[in-house]
Amino acid sequence: MTFDQNGFTGPSGVSIRIKQLQDYEELFNFAKECSQLAVEMTQLPSDSTHKIKLIASLFFARSTSHFQAAICLAEGGMTIEALVLCRSLLETFFVLNALADGVVTPEELVSHDGASRKSHANALLNKINTYENVAPFVETLREFVTEKAGAVEIKLYEFARKSNALAVYDGLYRHLSHNAAHPSLSAVDPYLMDMPNGLFHAQFRPIFDYTPRAVLSACTGILLSCFACDKIGISTPLTNAEITKLQRKFEVLYSAYDPWN
C-alpha cells in the first residue's frame, strides 16, 4: 500500500517512520536524550506543600507530552504538524518561565484561567439570539460571568515579556505561528509542486526536508522548559549536568543543520 492510498496511516506510515529514523538518526537520537531527561524530571517530587513547584510540575508535564508528541509526528513524516505542537510547547514554556521567575503568581494564573473562561461565556451571551442551543444555559453563564467579574486575563505576550523571553516570542514563536500553525500561504507552500509542463499542482505528501526544523524546534522548547524547572528547584545535580550537556549538543546540531535556511 502506497502513501497515495493511505497517507500517513497503515503500512505507508510504518515505512515512513523507518525511513525517517534512518535518514535523521542523529537528530532523533538527540531527541531521545532530551526525552529521557524530561521524563526523569517529571518524576521528581512535587506536592501541594509547595504550590509553585506543584503548578510548575503540571505545566512541565504538558511540555513533556507536547515534546514527545511532536517528535512522534516528526518520526512519522508529519513535520508541519510537529511544528504546530512546537508552538504550543513554547506557549507552555512562556507560562512556566514566568512562574519560575516569580513575575506571575499562582493566584494570578487562577484569575487568568477564570478570565479566559469568562470571555468564552460572554461571547455566547452576546450572541444568544444566534446560538439558540445556548438559551437553556443563559442563567448559568450570567452567574459565572458575575462570579468572575474581577478576573484578569494575561496575554501570552505578557507572560513572555515579564520573564524576559521576548527573544523566543518574537523569534521562533512568531515563525512557527505563521509558517505552521496559522492557515497562511506560507504554511501550505510545501505542498506546491512543479509539473513538467511548467505549471504547478498541489500534492499531499510527507515534508521530509522539514525534519531538522521540527526536531530541533521541539528540542528548543523542552530544553527551555527544563531550564525553567531548574530555576524553581525541580531538578537535581544530575539533571542540571544533563541539561547543560544537552544544550551544548543542541548548539552543535543547530549549527550543523541550520534548520531554517
PDB file of C-alpha atoms in Angstrom:
ATOM      1  CA  MET A   1       0.000   0.000   0.000  1.00  0.00           C
ATOM      2  CA  THR A   2       1.430   3.395  -1.006  1.00  0.00           C
ATOM      3  CA  PHE A   3       1.246   6.864   0.503  1.00  0.00           C
ATOM      4  CA  ASP A   4      -1.177   7.880  -2.252  1.00  0.00           C
ATOM      5  CA  GLN A   5      -3.550   5.219  -0.932  1.00  0.00           C
ATOM      6  CA  ASN A   6      -3.119   5.530   2.845  1.00  0.00           C
ATOM      7  CA  GLY A   7      -1.322   8.782   3.548  1.00  0.00           C
ATOM      8  CA  PHE A   8       0.363   8.717   6.937  1.00  0.00           C
ATOM      9  CA  THR A   9      -1.628   5.683   8.131  1.00  0.00           C
ATOM     10  CA  GLY A  10      -1.221   1.960   7.692  1.00  0.00           C
ATOM     11  CA  PRO A  11       1.803   0.323   6.050  1.00  0.00           C
ATOM     12  CA  SER A  12       2.950   3.547   4.399  1.00  0.00           C
ATOM     13  CA  GLY A  13       3.105   5.184   7.824  1.00  0.00           C
ATOM     14  CA  VAL A  14       5.310   2.371   9.110  1.00  0.00           C
ATOM     15  CA  SER A  15       7.691   2.676   6.155  1.00  0.00           C
ATOM     16  CA  ILE A  16       7.894   6.455   6.562  1.00  0.00           C
ATOM     17  CA  ARG A  17       8.902   6.102  10.201  1.00  0.00           C
ATOM     18  CA  ILE A  18      11.611   3.577   9.326  1.00  0.00           C
ATOM     19  CA  LYS A  19      12.961   5.920   6.647  1.00  0.00           C
ATOM     20  CA  GLN A  20      12.915   8.933   8.959  1.00  0.00           C
ATOM     21  CA  LEU A  21      14.764   7.167  11.767  1.00  0.00           C
ATOM     22  CA  GLN A  22      17.422   6.054   9.278  1.00  0.00           C
ATOM     23  CA  ASP A  23      17.791   9.338   7.407  1.00  0.00           C
ATOM     24  CA  TYR A  24      17.837  11.522  10.523  1.00  0.00           C
ATOM     25  CA  GLU A  25      19.291   9.094  13.043  1.00  0.00           C
ATOM     26  CA  GLU A  26      21.497  11.716  14.697  1.00  0.00           C
ATOM     27  CA  LEU A  27      18.609  14.116  15.299  1.00  0.00           C
ATOM     28  CA  PHE A  28      16.232  11.515  16.633  1.00  0.00           C
ATOM     29  CA  ASN A  29      18.892  10.070  18.922  1.00  0.00           C
ATOM     30  CA  PHE A  30      19.383  13.551  20.360  1.00  0.00           C
ATOM     31  CA  ALA A  31      15.621  13.957  20.764  1.00  0.00           C
ATOM     32  CA  LYS A  32      15.597  10.656  22.650  1.00  0.00           C
ATOM     33  CA  GLU A  33      18.185  12.006  25.076  1.00  0.00           C
ATOM     34  CA  CYS A  34      16.088  15.138  25.621  1.00  0.00           C
ATOM     35  CA  SER A  35      13.025  12.983  26.148  1.00  0.00           C
ATOM     36  CA  GLN A  36      14.739  10.817  28.743  1.00  0.00           C
ATOM     37  CA  LEU A  37      15.815  13.912  30.675  1.00  0.00           C
ATOM     38  CA  ALA A  38      12.333  15.430  30.568  1.00  0.00           C
ATOM     39  CA  VAL A  39      10.648  12.233  31.729  1.00  0.00           C
ATOM     40  CA  GLU A  40      13.176  11.908  34.544  1.00  0.00           C
ATOM     41  CA  MET A  41      12.353  15.448  35.667  1.00  0.00           C
ATOM     42  CA  THR A  42       8.612  14.731  35.632  1.00  0.00           C
ATOM     43  CA  GLN A  43       9.279  12.061  38.250  1.00  0.00           C
ATOM     44  CA  LEU A  44      10.880  14.460  40.740  1.00  0.00           C
ATOM     45  CA  PRO A  45       8.753  15.019  43.866  1.00  0.00           C
ATOM     46  CA  SER A  46       6.135  17.785  43.864  1.00  0.00           C
ATOM     47  CA  ASP A  47       3.127  18.156  46.112  1.00  0.00           C
ATOM     48  CA  SER A  48       0.759  20.763  47.473  1.00  0.00           C
ATOM     49  CA  THR A  49       3.171  21.737  50.278  1.00  0.00           C
ATOM     50  CA  HIS A  50       4.989  23.837  47.649  1.00  0.00           C
ATOM     51  CA  LYS A  51       2.335  25.487  45.496  1.00  0.00           C
ATOM     52  CA  ILE A  52       4.625  26.947  42.845  1.00  0.00           C
ATOM     53  CA  LYS A  53       6.535  23.701  42.355  1.00  0.00           C
ATOM     54  CA  LEU A  54       3.289  21.757  42.051  1.00  0.00           C
ATOM     55  CA  ILE A  55       1.838  24.103  39.418  1.00  0.00           C
ATOM     56  CA  ALA A  56       5.140  24.201  37.551  1.00  0.00           C
ATOM     57  CA  SER A  57       5.201  20.396  37.528  1.00  0.00           C
ATOM     58  CA  LEU A  58       1.735  20.385  35.962  1.00  0.00           C
ATOM     59  CA  PHE A  59       2.870  22.699  33.164  1.00  0.00           C
ATOM     60  CA  PHE A  60       6.084  20.721  32.695  1.00  0.00           C
ATOM     61  CA  ALA A  61       4.079  17.510  32.325  1.00  0.00           C
ATOM     62  CA  ARG A  62       2.218  19.237  29.484  1.00  0.00           C
ATOM     63  CA  SER A  63       5.528  20.398  27.989  1.00  0.00           C
ATOM     64  CA  THR A  64       6.924  16.873  28.056  1.00  0.00           C
ATOM     65  CA  SER A  65       3.805  15.436  26.463  1.00  0.00           C
ATOM     66  CA  HIS A  66       3.848  18.082  23.719  1.00  0.00           C
ATOM     67  CA  PHE A  67       7.530  17.417  23.084  1.00  0.00           C
ATOM     68  CA  GLN A  68       7.117  13.670  22.768  1.00  0.00           C
ATOM     69  CA  ALA A  69       4.059  14.100  20.534  1.00  0.00           C
ATOM     70  CA  ALA A  70       5.973  16.489  18.259  1.00  0.00           C
ATOM     71  CA  ILE A  71       8.840  14.018  17.935  1.00  0.00           C
ATOM     72  CA  CYS A  72       6.417  11.173  17.171  1.00  0.00           C
ATOM     73  CA  LEU A  73       4.853  13.284  14.431  1.00  0.00           C
ATOM     74  CA  ALA A  74       8.261  14.153  13.010  1.00  0.00           C
ATOM     75  CA  GLU A  75       9.231  10.466  13.020  1.00  0.00           C
ATOM     76  CA  GLY A  76       6.078   9.795  11.020  1.00  0.00           C
ATOM     77  CA  GLY A  77       6.895  12.450   8.421  1.00  0.00           C
ATOM     78  CA  MET A  78       4.217  14.860   9.689  1.00  0.00           C
ATOM     79  CA  THR A  79       6.731  17.620  10.200  1.00  0.00           C
ATOM     80  CA  ILE A  80       4.402  20.600   9.772  1.00  0.00           C
ATOM     81  CA  GLU A  81       2.054  19.108  12.354  1.00  0.00           C
ATOM     82  CA  ALA A  82       5.068  18.637  14.630  1.00  0.00           C
ATOM     83  CA  LEU A  83       5.861  22.346  14.253  1.00  0.00           C
ATOM     84  CA  VAL A  84       2.294  23.231  15.265  1.00  0.00           C
ATOM     85  CA  LEU A  85       2.829  21.330  18.516  1.00  0.00           C
ATOM     86  CA  CYS A  86       6.209  23.009  18.975  1.00  0.00           C
ATOM     87  CA  ARG A  87       4.377  26.332  19.016  1.00  0.00           C
ATOM     88  CA  SER A  88       2.079  25.072  21.761  1.00  0.00           C
ATOM     89  CA  LEU A  89       5.135  23.802  23.632  1.00  0.00           C
ATOM     90  CA  LEU A  90       6.617  27.308  23.547  1.00  0.00           C
ATOM     91  CA  GLU A  91       3.349  28.773  24.812  1.00  0.00           C
ATOM     92  CA  THR A  92       3.537  26.458  27.805  1.00  0.00           C
ATOM     93  CA  PHE A  93       7.160  27.461  28.326  1.00  0.00           C
ATOM     94  CA  PHE A  94       6.210  31.150  28.499  1.00  0.00           C
ATOM     95  CA  VAL A  95       3.812  30.454  31.359  1.00  0.00           C
ATOM     96  CA  LEU A  96       6.214  28.075  33.103  1.00  0.00           C
ATOM     97  CA  ASN A  97       9.085  30.541  32.799  1.00  0.00           C
ATOM     98  CA  ALA A  98       7.027  33.434  34.161  1.00  0.00           C
ATOM     99  CA  LEU A  99       6.087  31.269  37.127  1.00  0.00           C
ATOM    100  CA  ALA A 100       9.738  30.287  37.616  1.00  0.00           C
ATOM    101  CA  ASP A 101      10.875  33.910  37.591  1.00  0.00           C
ATOM    102  CA  GLY A 102       8.221  34.888  40.114  1.00  0.00           C
ATOM    103  CA  VAL A 103       6.695  37.508  37.813  1.00  0.00           C
ATOM    104  CA  VAL A 104       3.368  35.645  37.738  1.00  0.00           C
ATOM    105  CA  THR A 105       1.842  34.130  40.861  1.00  0.00           C
ATOM    106  CA  PRO A 106      -0.359  31.038  41.211  1.00  0.00           C
ATOM    107  CA  GLU A 107      -3.209  33.359  42.201  1.00  0.00           C
ATOM    108  CA  GLU A 108      -2.779  35.352  39.000  1.00  0.00           C
ATOM    109  CA  LEU A 109      -2.884  32.117  36.997  1.00  0.00           C
ATOM    110  CA  VAL A 110      -6.163  31.213  38.686  1.00  0.00           C
ATOM    111  CA  SER A 111      -7.524  34.659  37.819  1.00  0.00           C
ATOM    112  CA  HIS A 112      -6.240  34.346  34.250  1.00  0.00           C
ATOM    113  CA  ASP A 113      -7.951  30.968  33.884  1.00  0.00           C
ATOM    114  CA  GLY A 114     -11.242  32.400  35.090  1.00  0.00           C
ATOM    115  CA  ALA A 115     -10.939  35.439  32.823  1.00  0.00           C
ATOM    116  CA  SER A 116     -10.370  33.266  29.751  1.00  0.00           C
ATOM    117  CA  ARG A 117     -13.468  31.234  30.544  1.00  0.00           C
ATOM    118  CA  LYS A 118     -15.409  34.427  31.270  1.00  0.00           C
ATOM    119  CA  SER A 119     -14.552  35.697  27.777  1.00  0.00           C
ATOM    120  CA  HIS A 120     -15.992  32.498  26.316  1.00  0.00           C
ATOM    121  CA  ALA A 121     -19.162  32.865  28.388  1.00  0.00           C
ATOM    122  CA  ASN A 122     -19.588  36.479  27.298  1.00  0.00           C
ATOM    123  CA  ALA A 123     -19.107  35.534  23.655  1.00  0.00           C
ATOM    124  CA  LEU A 124     -22.019  33.106  23.948  1.00  0.00           C
ATOM    125  CA  LEU A 125     -24.211  35.578  25.846  1.00  0.00           C
ATOM    126  CA  ASN A 126     -23.552  38.328  23.300  1.00  0.00           C
ATOM    127  CA  LYS A 127     -24.923  36.091  20.530  1.00  0.00           C
ATOM    128  CA  ILE A 128     -27.752  34.476  22.414  1.00  0.00           C
ATOM    129  CA  ASN A 129     -30.161  35.184  19.540  1.00  0.00           C
ATOM    130  CA  THR A 130     -27.818  33.437  17.120  1.00  0.00           C
ATOM    131  CA  TYR A 131     -26.951  30.399  19.228  1.00  0.00           C
ATOM    132  CA  GLU A 132     -30.368  29.037  20.148  1.00  0.00           C
ATOM    133  CA  ASN A 133     -28.912  25.966  21.844  1.00  0.00           C
ATOM    134  CA  VAL A 134     -27.303  28.247  24.439  1.00  0.00           C
ATOM    135  CA  ALA A 135     -30.670  29.537  25.721  1.00  0.00           C
ATOM    136  CA  PRO A 136     -31.094  26.864  28.459  1.00  0.00           C
ATOM    137  CA  PHE A 137     -27.755  27.884  29.960  1.00  0.00           C
ATOM    138  CA  VAL A 138     -28.174  31.664  29.994  1.00  0.00           C
ATOM    139  CA  GLU A 139     -28.608  31.989  33.747  1.00  0.00           C
ATOM    140  CA  THR A 140     -25.699  29.686  34.468  1.00  0.00           C
ATOM    141  CA  LEU A 141     -23.484  31.691  32.110  1.00  0.00           C
ATOM    142  CA  ARG A 142     -24.559  35.006  33.630  1.00  0.00           C
ATOM    143  CA  GLU A 143     -23.870  33.730  37.127  1.00  0.00           C
ATOM    144  CA  PHE A 144     -20.434  32.590  36.027  1.00  0.00           C
ATOM    145  CA  VAL A 145     -19.638  35.966  34.427  1.00  0.00           C
ATOM    146  CA  THR A 146     -20.702  37.727  37.626  1.00  0.00           C
ATOM    147  CA  GLU A 147     -18.618  35.361  39.739  1.00  0.00           C
ATOM    148  CA  LYS A 148     -15.536  36.033  37.584  1.00  0.00           C
ATOM    149  CA  ALA A 149     -16.104  39.771  37.221  1.00  0.00           C
ATOM    150  CA  GLY A 150     -12.764  40.629  38.786  1.00  0.00           C
ATOM    151  CA  ALA A 151     -10.737  38.012  36.907  1.00  0.00           C
ATOM    152  CA  VAL A 152      -7.894  39.392  34.796  1.00  0.00           C
ATOM    153  CA  GLU A 153      -6.566  37.746  31.652  1.00  0.00           C
ATOM    154  CA  ILE A 154      -2.818  37.759  30.937  1.00  0.00           C
ATOM    155  CA  LYS A 155      -1.900  37.938  27.275  1.00  0.00           C
ATOM    156  CA  LEU A 156       0.674  35.410  26.125  1.00  0.00           C
ATOM    157  CA  TYR A 157       2.947  38.267  25.091  1.00  0.00           C
ATOM    158  CA  GLU A 158       2.903  39.491  28.700  1.00  0.00           C
ATOM    159  CA  PHE A 159       3.981  36.101  30.031  1.00  0.00           C
ATOM    160  CA  ALA A 160       6.965  36.286  27.677  1.00  0.00           C
ATOM    161  CA  ARG A 161       7.724  39.959  28.349  1.00  0.00           C
ATOM    162  CA  LYS A 162       7.589  39.677  32.120  1.00  0.00           C
ATOM    163  CA  SER A 163      10.018  36.731  32.125  1.00  0.00           C
ATOM    164  CA  ASN A 164      12.464  38.236  29.601  1.00  0.00           C
ATOM    165  CA  ALA A 165      11.565  35.659  26.948  1.00  0.00           C
ATOM    166  CA  LEU A 166      10.632  38.086  24.162  1.00  0.00           C
ATOM    167  CA  ALA A 167      13.527  36.878  22.025  1.00  0.00           C
ATOM    168  CA  VAL A 168      11.816  33.486  21.871  1.00  0.00           C
ATOM    169  CA  TYR A 169       8.379  35.058  21.384  1.00  0.00           C
ATOM    170  CA  ASP A 170       9.416  37.408  18.578  1.00  0.00           C
ATOM    171  CA  GLY A 171      11.712  34.799  17.049  1.00  0.00           C
ATOM    172  CA  LEU A 172      10.845  31.132  16.918  1.00  0.00           C
ATOM    173  CA  TYR A 173       7.302  31.503  18.279  1.00  0.00           C
ATOM    174  CA  ARG A 174       6.198  34.004  15.627  1.00  0.00           C
ATOM    175  CA  HIS A 175       7.936  31.948  12.973  1.00  0.00           C
ATOM    176  CA  LEU A 176       6.062  28.797  13.994  1.00  0.00           C
ATOM    177  CA  SER A 177       2.811  30.745  14.164  1.00  0.00           C
ATOM    178  CA  HIS A 178       2.974  31.981  10.589  1.00  0.00           C
ATOM    179  CA  ASN A 179       4.749  29.080   8.917  1.00  0.00           C
ATOM    180  CA  ALA A 180       2.968  26.192  10.612  1.00  0.00           C
ATOM    181  CA  ALA A 181       0.075  26.930  12.965  1.00  0.00           C
ATOM    182  CA  HIS A 182      -1.801  29.630  11.045  1.00  0.00           C
ATOM    183  CA  PRO A 183      -3.644  28.838   7.790  1.00  0.00           C
ATOM    184  CA  SER A 184      -1.284  31.013   5.756  1.00  0.00           C
ATOM    185  CA  LEU A 185       0.046  30.566   2.240  1.00  0.00           C
ATOM    186  CA  SER A 186       3.484  30.108   3.777  1.00  0.00           C
ATOM    187  CA  ALA A 187       2.179  27.156   5.797  1.00  0.00           C
ATOM    188  CA  VAL A 188       0.775  25.346   2.757  1.00  0.00           C
ATOM    189  CA  ASP A 189       3.572  26.249   0.336  1.00  0.00           C
ATOM    190  CA  PRO A 190       5.406  22.893   0.834  1.00  0.00           C
ATOM    191  CA  TYR A 191       2.513  21.121  -0.900  1.00  0.00           C
ATOM    192  CA  LEU A 192       3.005  23.194  -4.084  1.00  0.00           C
ATOM    193  CA  MET A 193       4.846  21.098  -6.672  1.00  0.00           C
ATOM    194  CA  ASP A 194       6.241  21.839 -10.124  1.00  0.00           C
ATOM    195  CA  MET A 195       4.888  19.965 -13.124  1.00  0.00           C
ATOM    196  CA  PRO A 196       6.967  19.071 -16.231  1.00  0.00           C
ATOM    197  CA  ASN A 197       4.889  21.446 -18.367  1.00  0.00           C
ATOM    198  CA  GLY A 198       5.866  24.437 -16.217  1.00  0.00           C
ATOM    199  CA  LEU A 199       2.599  24.539 -14.288  1.00  0.00           C
ATOM    200  CA  PHE A 200       2.041  23.729 -10.607  1.00  0.00           C
ATOM    201  CA  HIS A 201      -0.147  21.347  -8.664  1.00  0.00           C
ATOM    202  CA  ALA A 202      -0.954  20.588  -5.025  1.00  0.00           C
ATOM    203  CA  GLN A 203       0.432  17.315  -3.693  1.00  0.00           C
ATOM    204  CA  PHE A 204      -0.360  15.805  -0.302  1.00  0.00           C
ATOM    205  CA  ARG A 205       2.961  14.359   0.809  1.00  0.00           C
ATOM    206  CA  PRO A 206       5.373  13.981   3.741  1.00  0.00           C
ATOM    207  CA  ILE A 207       7.567  17.079   4.081  1.00  0.00           C
ATOM    208  CA  PHE A 208      10.794  15.235   4.868  1.00  0.00           C
ATOM    209  CA  ASP A 209      13.107  18.221   4.495  1.00  0.00           C
ATOM    210  CA  TYR A 210      11.352  19.959   7.396  1.00  0.00           C
ATOM    211  CA  THR A 211      12.557  17.224   9.771  1.00  0.00           C
ATOM    212  CA  PRO A 212      15.556  19.153  11.169  1.00  0.00           C
ATOM    213  CA  ARG A 213      13.471  22.222  11.945  1.00  0.00           C
ATOM    214  CA  ALA A 214      10.722  20.100  13.522  1.00  0.00           C
ATOM    215  CA  VAL A 215      13.057  18.084  15.747  1.00  0.00           C
ATOM    216  CA  LEU A 216      15.280  20.994  16.750  1.00  0.00           C
ATOM    217  CA  SER A 217      12.296  23.275  17.435  1.00  0.00           C
ATOM    218  CA  ALA A 218      10.834  20.624  19.715  1.00  0.00           C
ATOM    219  CA  CYS A 219      14.185  20.235  21.465  1.00  0.00           C
ATOM    220  CA  THR A 220      14.388  24.014  21.870  1.00  0.00           C
ATOM    221  CA  GLY A 221      11.040  24.033  23.634  1.00  0.00           C
ATOM    222  CA  ILE A 222      11.762  21.174  26.011  1.00  0.00           C
ATOM    223  CA  LEU A 223      15.244  22.385  26.919  1.00  0.00           C
ATOM    224  CA  LEU A 224      13.887  25.856  27.679  1.00  0.00           C
ATOM    225  CA  SER A 225      11.229  24.224  29.849  1.00  0.00           C
ATOM    226  CA  CYS A 226      13.890  22.183  31.652  1.00  0.00           C
ATOM    227  CA  PHE A 227      15.862  25.340  32.391  1.00  0.00           C
ATOM    228  CA  ALA A 228      12.690  26.962  33.764  1.00  0.00           C
ATOM    229  CA  CYS A 229      12.076  23.985  36.041  1.00  0.00           C
ATOM    230  CA  ASP A 230      15.646  24.176  37.274  1.00  0.00           C
ATOM    231  CA  LYS A 231      15.068  27.802  38.347  1.00  0.00           C
ATOM    232  CA  ILE A 232      12.135  26.686  40.501  1.00  0.00           C
ATOM    233  CA  GLY A 233      14.092  23.833  42.035  1.00  0.00           C
ATOM    234  CA  ILE A 234      12.579  20.944  40.100  1.00  0.00           C
ATOM    235  CA  SER A 235      15.973  19.425  39.435  1.00  0.00           C
ATOM    236  CA  THR A 236      18.898  17.502  40.888  1.00  0.00           C
ATOM    237  CA  PRO A 237      22.663  17.906  40.372  1.00  0.00           C
ATOM    238  CA  LEU A 238      22.450  15.089  37.811  1.00  0.00           C
ATOM    239  CA  THR A 239      19.612  16.661  35.813  1.00  0.00           C
ATOM    240  CA  ASN A 240      21.400  20.034  35.958  1.00  0.00           C
ATOM    241  CA  ALA A 241      24.502  18.478  34.455  1.00  0.00           C
ATOM    242  CA  GLU A 242      22.425  16.725  31.780  1.00  0.00           C
ATOM    243  CA  ILE A 243      20.632  19.955  30.814  1.00  0.00           C
ATOM    244  CA  THR A 244      23.992  21.694  30.334  1.00  0.00           C
ATOM    245  CA  LYS A 245      25.382  18.775  28.319  1.00  0.00           C
ATOM    246  CA  LEU A 246      22.339  18.598  26.058  1.00  0.00           C
ATOM    247  CA  GLN A 247      22.340  22.353  25.496  1.00  0.00           C
ATOM    248  CA  ARG A 248      25.912  22.137  24.214  1.00  0.00           C
ATOM    249  CA  LYS A 249      24.989  19.244  21.910  1.00  0.00           C
ATOM    250  CA  PHE A 250      21.960  21.194  20.710  1.00  0.00           C
ATOM    251  CA  GLU A 251      24.087  24.175  19.718  1.00  0.00           C
ATOM    252  CA  VAL A 252      26.406  21.928  17.695  1.00  0.00           C
ATOM    253  CA  LEU A 253      23.485  20.240  15.916  1.00  0.00           C
ATOM    254  CA  TYR A 254      21.704  23.518  15.245  1.00  0.00           C
ATOM    255  CA  SER A 255      24.839  24.954  13.667  1.00  0.00           C
ATOM    256  CA  ALA A 256      25.340  21.812  11.578  1.00  0.00           C
ATOM    257  CA  TYR A 257      21.764  21.548  10.269  1.00  0.00           C
ATOM    258  CA  ASP A 258      20.907  25.283  10.126  1.00  0.00           C
ATOM    259  CA  PRO A 259      17.252  24.223  10.017  1.00  0.00           C
ATOM    260  CA  TRP A 260      15.593  27.440   8.880  1.00  0.00           C
ATOM    261  CA  ASN A 261      17.836  28.120   5.881  1.00  0.00           C
TER     262      ASN A 261
END
